XYZ file of C-alpha atoms in Angstrom:
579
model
C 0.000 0.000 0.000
C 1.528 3.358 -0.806
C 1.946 6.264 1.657
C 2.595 9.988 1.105
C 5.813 10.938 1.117
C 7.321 11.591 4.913
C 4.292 9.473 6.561
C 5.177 6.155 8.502
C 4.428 3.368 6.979
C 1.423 2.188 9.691
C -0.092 6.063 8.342
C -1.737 5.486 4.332
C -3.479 8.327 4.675
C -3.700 10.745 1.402
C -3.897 14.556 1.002
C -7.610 15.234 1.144
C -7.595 18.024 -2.237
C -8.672 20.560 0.186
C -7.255 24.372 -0.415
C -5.529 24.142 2.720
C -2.804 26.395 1.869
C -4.981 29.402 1.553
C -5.274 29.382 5.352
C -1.794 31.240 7.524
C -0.991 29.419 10.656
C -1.338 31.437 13.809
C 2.391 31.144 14.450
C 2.799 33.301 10.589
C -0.383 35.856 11.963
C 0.829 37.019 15.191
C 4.293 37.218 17.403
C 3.999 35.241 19.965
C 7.199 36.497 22.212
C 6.553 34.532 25.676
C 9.373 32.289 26.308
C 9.720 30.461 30.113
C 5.694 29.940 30.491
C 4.792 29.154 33.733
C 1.384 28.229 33.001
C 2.037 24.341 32.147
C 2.792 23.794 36.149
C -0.106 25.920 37.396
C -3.286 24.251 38.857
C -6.406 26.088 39.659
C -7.690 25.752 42.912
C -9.869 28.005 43.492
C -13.213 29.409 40.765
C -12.436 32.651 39.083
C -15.095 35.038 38.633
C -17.507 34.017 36.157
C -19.068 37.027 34.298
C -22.629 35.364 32.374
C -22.911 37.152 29.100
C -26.247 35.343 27.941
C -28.089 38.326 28.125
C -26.054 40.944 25.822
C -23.773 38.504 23.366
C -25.713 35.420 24.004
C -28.824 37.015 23.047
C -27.593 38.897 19.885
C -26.725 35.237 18.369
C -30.526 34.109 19.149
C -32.573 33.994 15.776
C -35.424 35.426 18.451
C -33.832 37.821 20.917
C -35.661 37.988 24.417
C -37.380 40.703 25.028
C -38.101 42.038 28.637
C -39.685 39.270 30.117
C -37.703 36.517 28.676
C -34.168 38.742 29.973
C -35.649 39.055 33.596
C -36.646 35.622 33.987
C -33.216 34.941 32.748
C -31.403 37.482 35.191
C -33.761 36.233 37.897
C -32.074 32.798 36.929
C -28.041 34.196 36.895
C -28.881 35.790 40.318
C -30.325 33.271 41.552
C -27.704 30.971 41.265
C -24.441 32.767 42.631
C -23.470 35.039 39.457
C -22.189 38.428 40.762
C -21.262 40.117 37.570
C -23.579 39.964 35.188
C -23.648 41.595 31.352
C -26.977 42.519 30.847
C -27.073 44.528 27.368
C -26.070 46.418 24.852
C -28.441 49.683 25.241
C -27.521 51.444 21.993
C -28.101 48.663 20.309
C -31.644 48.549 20.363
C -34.918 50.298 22.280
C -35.002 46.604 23.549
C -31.465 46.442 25.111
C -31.752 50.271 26.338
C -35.271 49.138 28.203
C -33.937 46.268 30.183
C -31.574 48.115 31.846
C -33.797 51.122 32.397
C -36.456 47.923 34.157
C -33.162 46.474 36.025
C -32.554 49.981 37.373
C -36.249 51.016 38.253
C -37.747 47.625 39.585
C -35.542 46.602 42.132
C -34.349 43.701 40.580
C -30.846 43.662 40.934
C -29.450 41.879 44.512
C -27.285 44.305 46.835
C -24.394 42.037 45.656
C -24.670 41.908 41.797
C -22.939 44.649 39.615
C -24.171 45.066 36.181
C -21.997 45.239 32.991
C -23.459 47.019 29.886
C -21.529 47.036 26.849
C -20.574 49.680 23.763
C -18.062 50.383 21.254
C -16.069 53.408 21.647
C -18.606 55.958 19.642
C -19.684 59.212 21.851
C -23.160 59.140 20.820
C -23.339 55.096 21.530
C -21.216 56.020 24.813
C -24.222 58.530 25.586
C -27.169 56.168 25.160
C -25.448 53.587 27.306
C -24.925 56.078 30.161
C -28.670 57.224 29.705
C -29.571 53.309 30.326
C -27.731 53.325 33.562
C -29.003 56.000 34.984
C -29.748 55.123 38.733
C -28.119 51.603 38.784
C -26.043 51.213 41.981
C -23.011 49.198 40.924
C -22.136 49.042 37.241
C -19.272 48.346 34.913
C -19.126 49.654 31.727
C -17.541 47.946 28.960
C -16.085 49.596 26.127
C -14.948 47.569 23.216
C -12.608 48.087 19.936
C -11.110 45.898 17.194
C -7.323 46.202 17.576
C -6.592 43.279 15.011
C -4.399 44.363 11.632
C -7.382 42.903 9.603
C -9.965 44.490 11.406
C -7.687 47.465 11.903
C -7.157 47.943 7.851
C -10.729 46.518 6.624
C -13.124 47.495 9.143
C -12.078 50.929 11.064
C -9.576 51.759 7.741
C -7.217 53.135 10.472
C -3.775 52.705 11.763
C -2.082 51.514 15.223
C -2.041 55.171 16.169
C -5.119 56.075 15.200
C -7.000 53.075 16.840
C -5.305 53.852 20.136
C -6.969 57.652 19.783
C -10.236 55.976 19.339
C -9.702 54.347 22.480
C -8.645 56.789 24.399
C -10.937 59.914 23.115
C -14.067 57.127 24.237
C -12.198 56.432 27.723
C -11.870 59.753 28.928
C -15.640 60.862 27.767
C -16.454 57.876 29.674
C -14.263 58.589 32.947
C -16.094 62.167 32.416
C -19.427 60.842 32.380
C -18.927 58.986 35.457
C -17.654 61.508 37.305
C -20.645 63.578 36.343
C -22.115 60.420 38.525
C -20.878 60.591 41.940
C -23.455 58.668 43.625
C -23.313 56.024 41.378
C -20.495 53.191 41.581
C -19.186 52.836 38.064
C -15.866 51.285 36.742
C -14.642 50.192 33.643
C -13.952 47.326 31.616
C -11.734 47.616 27.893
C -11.886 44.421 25.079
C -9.396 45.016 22.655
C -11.330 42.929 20.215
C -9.651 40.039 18.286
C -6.787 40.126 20.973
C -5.733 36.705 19.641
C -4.368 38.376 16.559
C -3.568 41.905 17.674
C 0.455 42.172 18.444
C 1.167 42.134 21.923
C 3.020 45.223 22.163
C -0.331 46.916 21.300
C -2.220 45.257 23.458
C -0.032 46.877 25.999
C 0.094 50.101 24.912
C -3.540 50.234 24.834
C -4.573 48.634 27.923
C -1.493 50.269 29.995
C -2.803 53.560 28.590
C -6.156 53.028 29.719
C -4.763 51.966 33.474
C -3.589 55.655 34.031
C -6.749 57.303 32.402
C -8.775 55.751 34.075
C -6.483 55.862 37.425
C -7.061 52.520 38.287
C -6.371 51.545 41.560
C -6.556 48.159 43.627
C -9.670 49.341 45.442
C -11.146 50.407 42.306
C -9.516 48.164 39.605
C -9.813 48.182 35.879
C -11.052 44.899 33.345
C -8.962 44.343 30.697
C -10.725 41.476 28.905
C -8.458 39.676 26.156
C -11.146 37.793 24.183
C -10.328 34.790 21.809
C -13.156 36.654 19.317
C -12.274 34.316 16.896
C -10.075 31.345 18.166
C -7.160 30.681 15.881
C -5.040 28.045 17.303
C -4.609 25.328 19.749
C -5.473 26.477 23.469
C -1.746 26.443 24.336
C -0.692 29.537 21.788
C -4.133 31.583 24.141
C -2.232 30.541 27.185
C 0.900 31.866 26.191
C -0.507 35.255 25.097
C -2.679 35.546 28.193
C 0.428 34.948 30.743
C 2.407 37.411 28.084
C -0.043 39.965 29.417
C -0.314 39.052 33.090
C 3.299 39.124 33.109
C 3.350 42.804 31.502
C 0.292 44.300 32.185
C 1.085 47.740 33.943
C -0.201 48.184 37.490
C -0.963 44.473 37.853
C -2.796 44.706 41.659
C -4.969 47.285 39.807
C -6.183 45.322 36.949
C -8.342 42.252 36.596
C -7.170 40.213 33.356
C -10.320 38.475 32.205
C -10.621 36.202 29.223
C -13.710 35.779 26.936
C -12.741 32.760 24.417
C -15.353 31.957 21.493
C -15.703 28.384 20.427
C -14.953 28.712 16.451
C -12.394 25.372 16.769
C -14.319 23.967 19.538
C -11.712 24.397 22.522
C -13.020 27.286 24.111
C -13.589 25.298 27.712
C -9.687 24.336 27.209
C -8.652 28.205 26.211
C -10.277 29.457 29.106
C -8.926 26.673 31.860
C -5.681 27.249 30.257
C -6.170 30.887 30.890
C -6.765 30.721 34.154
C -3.742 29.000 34.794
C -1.547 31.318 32.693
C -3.225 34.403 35.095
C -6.662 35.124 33.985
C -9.318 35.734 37.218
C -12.119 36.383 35.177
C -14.207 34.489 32.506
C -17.102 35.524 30.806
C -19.298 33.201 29.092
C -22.638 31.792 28.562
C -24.497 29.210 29.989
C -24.209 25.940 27.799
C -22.255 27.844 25.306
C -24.634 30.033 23.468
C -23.259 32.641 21.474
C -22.141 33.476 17.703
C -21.393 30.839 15.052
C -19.763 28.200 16.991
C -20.833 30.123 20.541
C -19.383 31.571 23.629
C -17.453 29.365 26.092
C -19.748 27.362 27.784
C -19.758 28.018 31.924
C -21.605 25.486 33.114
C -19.286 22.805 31.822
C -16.093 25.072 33.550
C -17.670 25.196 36.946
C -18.909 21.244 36.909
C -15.114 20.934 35.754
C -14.083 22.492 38.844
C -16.288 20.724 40.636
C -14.925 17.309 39.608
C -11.409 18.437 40.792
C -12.509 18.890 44.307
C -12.756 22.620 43.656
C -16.333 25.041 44.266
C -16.799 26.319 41.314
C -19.045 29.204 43.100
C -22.222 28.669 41.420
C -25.177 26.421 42.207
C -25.981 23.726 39.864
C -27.616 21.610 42.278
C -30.652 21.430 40.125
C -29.050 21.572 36.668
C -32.116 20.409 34.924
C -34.527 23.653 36.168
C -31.024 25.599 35.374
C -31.267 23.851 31.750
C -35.224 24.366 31.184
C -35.089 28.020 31.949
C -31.746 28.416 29.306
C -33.933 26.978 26.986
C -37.011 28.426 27.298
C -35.151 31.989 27.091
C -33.350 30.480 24.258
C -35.506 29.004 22.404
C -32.862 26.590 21.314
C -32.136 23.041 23.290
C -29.274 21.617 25.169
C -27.546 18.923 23.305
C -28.520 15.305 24.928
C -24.565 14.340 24.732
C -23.843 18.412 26.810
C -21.553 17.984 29.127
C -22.905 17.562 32.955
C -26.287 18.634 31.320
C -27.159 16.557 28.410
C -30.153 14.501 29.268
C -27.594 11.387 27.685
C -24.396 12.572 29.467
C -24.613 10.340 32.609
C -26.203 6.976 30.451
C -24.153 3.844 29.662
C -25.797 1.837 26.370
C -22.235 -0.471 26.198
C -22.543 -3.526 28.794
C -19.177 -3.532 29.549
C -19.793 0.342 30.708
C -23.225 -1.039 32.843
C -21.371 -3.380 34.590
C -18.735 -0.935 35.972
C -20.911 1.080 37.021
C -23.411 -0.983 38.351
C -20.165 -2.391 40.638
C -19.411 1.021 41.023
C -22.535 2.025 42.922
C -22.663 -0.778 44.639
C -19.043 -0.325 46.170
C -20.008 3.658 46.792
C -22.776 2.741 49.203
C -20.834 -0.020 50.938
C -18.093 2.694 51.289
C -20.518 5.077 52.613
C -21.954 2.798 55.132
C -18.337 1.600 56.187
C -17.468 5.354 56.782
C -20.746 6.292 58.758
C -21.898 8.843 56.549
C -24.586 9.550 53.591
C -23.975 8.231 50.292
C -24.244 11.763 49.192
C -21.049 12.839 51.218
C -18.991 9.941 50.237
C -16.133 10.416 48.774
C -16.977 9.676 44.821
C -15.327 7.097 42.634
C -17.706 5.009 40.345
C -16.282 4.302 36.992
C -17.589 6.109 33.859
C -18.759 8.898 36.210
C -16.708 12.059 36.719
C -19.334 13.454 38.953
C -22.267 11.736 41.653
C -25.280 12.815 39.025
C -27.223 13.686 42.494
C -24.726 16.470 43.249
C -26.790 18.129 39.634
C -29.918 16.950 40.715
C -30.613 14.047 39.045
C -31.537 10.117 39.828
C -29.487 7.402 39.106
C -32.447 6.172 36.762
C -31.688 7.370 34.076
C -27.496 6.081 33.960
C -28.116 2.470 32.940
C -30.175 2.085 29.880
C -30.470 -0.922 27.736
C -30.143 -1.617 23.371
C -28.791 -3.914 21.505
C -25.015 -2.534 22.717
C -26.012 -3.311 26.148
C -24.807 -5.770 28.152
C -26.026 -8.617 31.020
C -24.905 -5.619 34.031
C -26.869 -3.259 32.832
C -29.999 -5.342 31.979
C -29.707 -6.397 35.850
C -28.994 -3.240 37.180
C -32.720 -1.858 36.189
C -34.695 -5.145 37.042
C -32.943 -4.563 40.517
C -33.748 -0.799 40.484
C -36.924 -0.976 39.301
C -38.279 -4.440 40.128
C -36.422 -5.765 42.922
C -34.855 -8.579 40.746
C -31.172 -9.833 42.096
C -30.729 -12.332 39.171
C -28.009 -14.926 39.621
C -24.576 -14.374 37.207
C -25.458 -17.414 35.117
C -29.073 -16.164 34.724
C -27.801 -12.293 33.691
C -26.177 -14.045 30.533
C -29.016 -16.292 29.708
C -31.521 -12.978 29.595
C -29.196 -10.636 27.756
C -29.394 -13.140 24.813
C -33.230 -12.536 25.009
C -33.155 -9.002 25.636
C -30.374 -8.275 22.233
C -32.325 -10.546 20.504
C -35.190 -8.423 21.340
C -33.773 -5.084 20.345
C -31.678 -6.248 17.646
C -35.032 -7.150 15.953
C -36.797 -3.413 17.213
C -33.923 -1.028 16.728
C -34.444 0.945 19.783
C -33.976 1.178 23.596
C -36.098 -1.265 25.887
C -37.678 0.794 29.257
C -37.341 -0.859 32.127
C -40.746 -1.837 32.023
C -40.661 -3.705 28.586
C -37.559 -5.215 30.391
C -39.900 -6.814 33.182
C -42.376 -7.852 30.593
C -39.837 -9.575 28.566
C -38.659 -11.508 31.942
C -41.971 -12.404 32.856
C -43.020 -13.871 29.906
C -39.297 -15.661 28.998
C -38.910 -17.182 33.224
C -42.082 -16.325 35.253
C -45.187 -17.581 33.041
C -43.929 -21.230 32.381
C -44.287 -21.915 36.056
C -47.949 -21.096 35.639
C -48.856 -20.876 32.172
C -46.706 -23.754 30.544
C -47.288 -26.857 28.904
C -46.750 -29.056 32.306
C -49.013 -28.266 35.051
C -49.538 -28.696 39.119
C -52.919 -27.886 39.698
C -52.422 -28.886 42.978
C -49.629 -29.429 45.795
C -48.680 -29.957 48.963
C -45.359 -30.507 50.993
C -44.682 -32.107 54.706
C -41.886 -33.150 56.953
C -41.304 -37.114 56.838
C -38.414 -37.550 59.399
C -35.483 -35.903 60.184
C -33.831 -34.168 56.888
C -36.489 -35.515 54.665
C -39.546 -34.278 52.840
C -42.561 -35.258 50.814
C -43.997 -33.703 47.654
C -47.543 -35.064 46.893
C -48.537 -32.898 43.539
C -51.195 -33.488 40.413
C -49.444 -33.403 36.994
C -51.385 -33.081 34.060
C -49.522 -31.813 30.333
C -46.470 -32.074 28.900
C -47.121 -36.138 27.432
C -47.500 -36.977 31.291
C -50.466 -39.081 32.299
C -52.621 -36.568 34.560
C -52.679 -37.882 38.213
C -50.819 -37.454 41.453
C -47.385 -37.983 41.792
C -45.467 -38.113 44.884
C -41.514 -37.793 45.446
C -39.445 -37.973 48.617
C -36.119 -35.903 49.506
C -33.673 -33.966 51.820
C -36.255 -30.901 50.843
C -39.654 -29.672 49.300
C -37.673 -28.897 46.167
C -35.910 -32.539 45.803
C -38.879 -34.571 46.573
C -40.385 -32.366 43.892
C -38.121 -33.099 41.484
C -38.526 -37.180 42.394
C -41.852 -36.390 42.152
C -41.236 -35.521 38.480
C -38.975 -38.380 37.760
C -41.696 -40.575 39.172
C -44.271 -39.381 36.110
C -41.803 -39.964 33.849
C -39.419 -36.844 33.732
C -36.354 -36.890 34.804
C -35.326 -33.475 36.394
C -31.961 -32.569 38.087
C -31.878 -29.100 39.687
C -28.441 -27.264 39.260
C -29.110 -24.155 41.169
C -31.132 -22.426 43.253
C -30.953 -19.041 44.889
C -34.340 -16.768 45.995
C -34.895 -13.716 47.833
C -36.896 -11.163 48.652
C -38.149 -8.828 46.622
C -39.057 -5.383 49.002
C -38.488 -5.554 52.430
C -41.056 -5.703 55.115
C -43.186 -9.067 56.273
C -45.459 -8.683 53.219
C -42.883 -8.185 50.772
C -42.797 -11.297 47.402
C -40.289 -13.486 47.129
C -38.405 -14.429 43.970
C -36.616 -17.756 43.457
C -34.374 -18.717 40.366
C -33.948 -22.371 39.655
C -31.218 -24.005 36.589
C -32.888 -27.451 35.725
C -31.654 -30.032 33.332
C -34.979 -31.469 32.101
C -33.374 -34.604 30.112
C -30.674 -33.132 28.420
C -31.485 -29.427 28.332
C -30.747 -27.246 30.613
C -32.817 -24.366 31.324
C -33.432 -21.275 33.835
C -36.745 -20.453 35.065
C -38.088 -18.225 38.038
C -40.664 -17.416 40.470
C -42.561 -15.021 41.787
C -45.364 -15.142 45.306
C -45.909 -14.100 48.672
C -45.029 -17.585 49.797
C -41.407 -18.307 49.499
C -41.872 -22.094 49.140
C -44.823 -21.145 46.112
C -42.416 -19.471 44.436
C -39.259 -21.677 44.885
C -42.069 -24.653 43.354
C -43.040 -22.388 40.129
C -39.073 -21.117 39.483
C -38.555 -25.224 38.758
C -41.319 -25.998 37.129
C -40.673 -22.920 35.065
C -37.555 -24.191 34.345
C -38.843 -27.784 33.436
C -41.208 -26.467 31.010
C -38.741 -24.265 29.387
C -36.985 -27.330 28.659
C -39.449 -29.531 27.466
């Protein structure tokens, strides 16, 4: 088999005819001038602050922007759970922006603890409109924005590095003007040098640094420079090493907060940003579940549950992750992927048996753990195999983890009869029903409920102890002597001569099975386990019985208040299956 030139041999893969070469690596866009990162040996341990965006850039991706009532019940939401910063709008941008923040400062709806961000581009008039919209609001940030890029620099704003950096600064000061104009009102100021991934460092810097000593930042009263990924353009390593660049030369460091704001256009925005924290960022905005333009924002909910994994609080209360989710979409108007992270309703479900089985053990090991260390099962420390997190520490019941097509496997299938029915079935019996239950959904295509599961047991190992072809219309079962027993039953079906048959052994179930041999069928029972079902005095018992009825060999069950009932039907369940 031929290769292309300079592959392996084990690699036979062939260019693809794709115009690949039109596209500039990010290493031939940008300089990238950090050399000694520190970030590879940095661990976060504790949450930075999460800044939701949903509201201003989430919502201008929507294909139905909320209005009013949609944003508040969102807000409501953000508050609700722990977010403290929270961007809200874009008031120039529309009457609809500029009246949400004139409800959020007239209604009362904002918590003593929450600051609001707003948003504009550095354009007087724009700058104007957004400090109209604020009017009133307690605690606010106010984030101006400009393209810095060389693309967006030449073909957008058709100005130069010096030029841009006037922009800026003309918009700062009529902003620190405005707020001083404001003296009862607590206002800072936030700066997003837009497409920071491909603007050159040394501009960044000049820009930012500038805007430190306008706006006289201080620790008490420190400025936001957020360094967005607006459009990610290489792998989250090359983000890391501009972000630490910055933290490392960012003037007046104590008085600035480096924040990061990575966009998901290669799909590693959740890396960029944990990366980012570790090269110095301490704030991350974001939207819940990842809304946002084209490929969307980075997604928050997945960083703090990532956190959360690691031992770490991530800050913000996902306890009930599936109210969180059903709000996001409502506001939305667009659904959560089933396969989201944390969230998906698919994301904590094994199909693959061999995935069922671990964590089937797993669970059962977490609650023997729990009761060995004295404590709930909720504050156990967490180990089950396929799962990062406990899915109750989001809310949700283990019901939905095991789930059973024709990928799944004999643990899982016995995991939900247990759950749901009660069911312990025996090893050897797990293997005999999965061969039912794929044959079953092999034939259907689709998942079997727990329910069809039961119905497919009960018909396959319950109803031939009552319903087969060999019958015992009536029994009965006494103590002969010491370690023996009779069985007095009549047999009728199955080519045996109706009549009563009696057998004799060291228990009900052996003298049955002599009773069996006596009408002319030779039984031999291999195994035999039973329990009960629920607990309590009142609670059915289940028996499972392996028979070899000639020479096949067959399981069969039962099911009945009376242990000894049931333990009778299990064989004879298993007797008919083999004849």
């Amino acid at each position: 088999m031929a290769t292309t030139a300079g592959s392996p041999a084990w690699n036979p893969q062939r260019p693809s005819g794709m115009p690949s070469h039109r596209y500039r690596s990010a290493y031939d866009r940008v300089e990238l001038p950090l050399t000694g990162r520190r970030w590879p040996d940095a661990r976060i341990e504790r949450a930075p602050l999460w800044v939701p965006v949903d509201l201003r850039d989430g919502n201008q991706a929507l294909a139905e922007p909320m209005g009013t009532p949609r944003k508040r019940r969102m807000f409501d939401l953000l508050a609700g759970i722990g977010f403290k910063e929270i961007e809200v709008a874009y008031p120039a941008a529309s009457r609809t922006d500029f009246d949400f923040v004139r409800h959020l400062a007239t209604s009362g709806a904002v918590p003593q603890d929450v600051t609001v961000v707003v948003f504009t581009p550095a354009r007087r008039d724009l700058i104007d409109r957004t400090f109209e919209a604020i009017e009133g609001l307690p605690r606010t940030v106010v984030h101006l924005y400009t393209p810095t890029a060389p693309v967006w620099r030449d073909v957008v704003l058709g100005r130069d590095r010096d030029a841009v950096n006037g922009l800026v600064r003309e918009a700062a000061a009529h902003m620190a003007r405005l707020a001083d104009a404001r003296p009862g009102q607590d206002i800072r100021f936030e700066f997003s040098p837009e497409v920071f991934v491909l603007t050159e460092p040394d501009f960044v810097l000049e820009v930012c640094n500038g805007l430190t000593d306008l706006w006289d930042a201080s620790p008490d009263r420190p400025v936001i420079h957020n360094l967005p990924a607006t459009v990610e353009i290489a792998t989250p390593n090359v983000y890391a090493d501009q972000i630490e660049y910055a933290h490392r030369h960012l003037a007046r460091r104590d008085s600035v907060i480096l924040s990061v704001h990575p966009h998901n256009d290669r799909g590693t925005a959740v890396a960029c940003a944990e990366l980012a924290v570790l090269a110095g960022a301490q704030r991350v905005e974001g939207c819940l579940f990842g809304n946002g333009e084209r490929t969307g924002n980075v997604d928050l909910v997945t960083l703090a549950l990532n956190l959360h994994a690691q031992g770490v609080d991530p800050m913000i209360d996902f306890s009930d992750l599936d109210a969180v989710r059903a709000t996001v979409e409502d506001c939305n108007r667009l659904p959560v992927h089933p396969r989201h992270p944390y969230a998906g309703d698919l994301v904590h479900t094994a199909f693959s048996g061999t995935h069922q089985d671990a964590i089937s053990k797993g669970l059962a090991h977490h609650a023997r753990r729990a009761g060995e260390l004295g404590v709930p099962e909720a504050q156990a420390p967490w180990e089950v195999p396929y799962l990062p997190i406990d899915p109750a520490d989001v809310g949700r019941s283990y019901e939905a983890i095991i789930r059973v097509n024709s990928q799944s496997g004999k643990g899982g299938i016995a995991h939900l009869l247990q759950a749901h029915y009660g069911l312990d079935l025996p090893r050897e019996l797990r293997a005999d029903f999965s061969r039912t239950v794929q044959s079953a959904t092999d034939d259907s295509e689709r998942e079997a409920t727990p329910k069809e599961l039961w119905e497919l047991f009960r018909a396959t190992y319950l109803e031939p102890g009552r319903d087969g072809t060999l019958t015992v219309t009536s029994w009965s079962t006494e103590p002969t002597a010491v370690g023996e027993h009779r069985f007095t039953c009549w047999l009728e079906g199955g080519d045996v001569r109706p009549g009563w048959y009696e057998g004799t052994g060291n228990g009900p179930l052996s003298a049955f099975a002599r009773a069996l041999e006596g009408a002319g069928l030779p039984v031999d029972i291999l195994d035999f386990t039973r329990h009960t079902a629920t607990a309590g005095p009142d609670g059915p018992a289940v028996a499972y019985a392996r028979c070899r009825t000639g020479s096949t060999v067959s399981w069969g069950a039962g099911r009945d208040t009376s242990v000894l009932a049931a333990s009778v039907h299990a064989v004879l369940a298993a007797v008919n299956r083999g004849l």
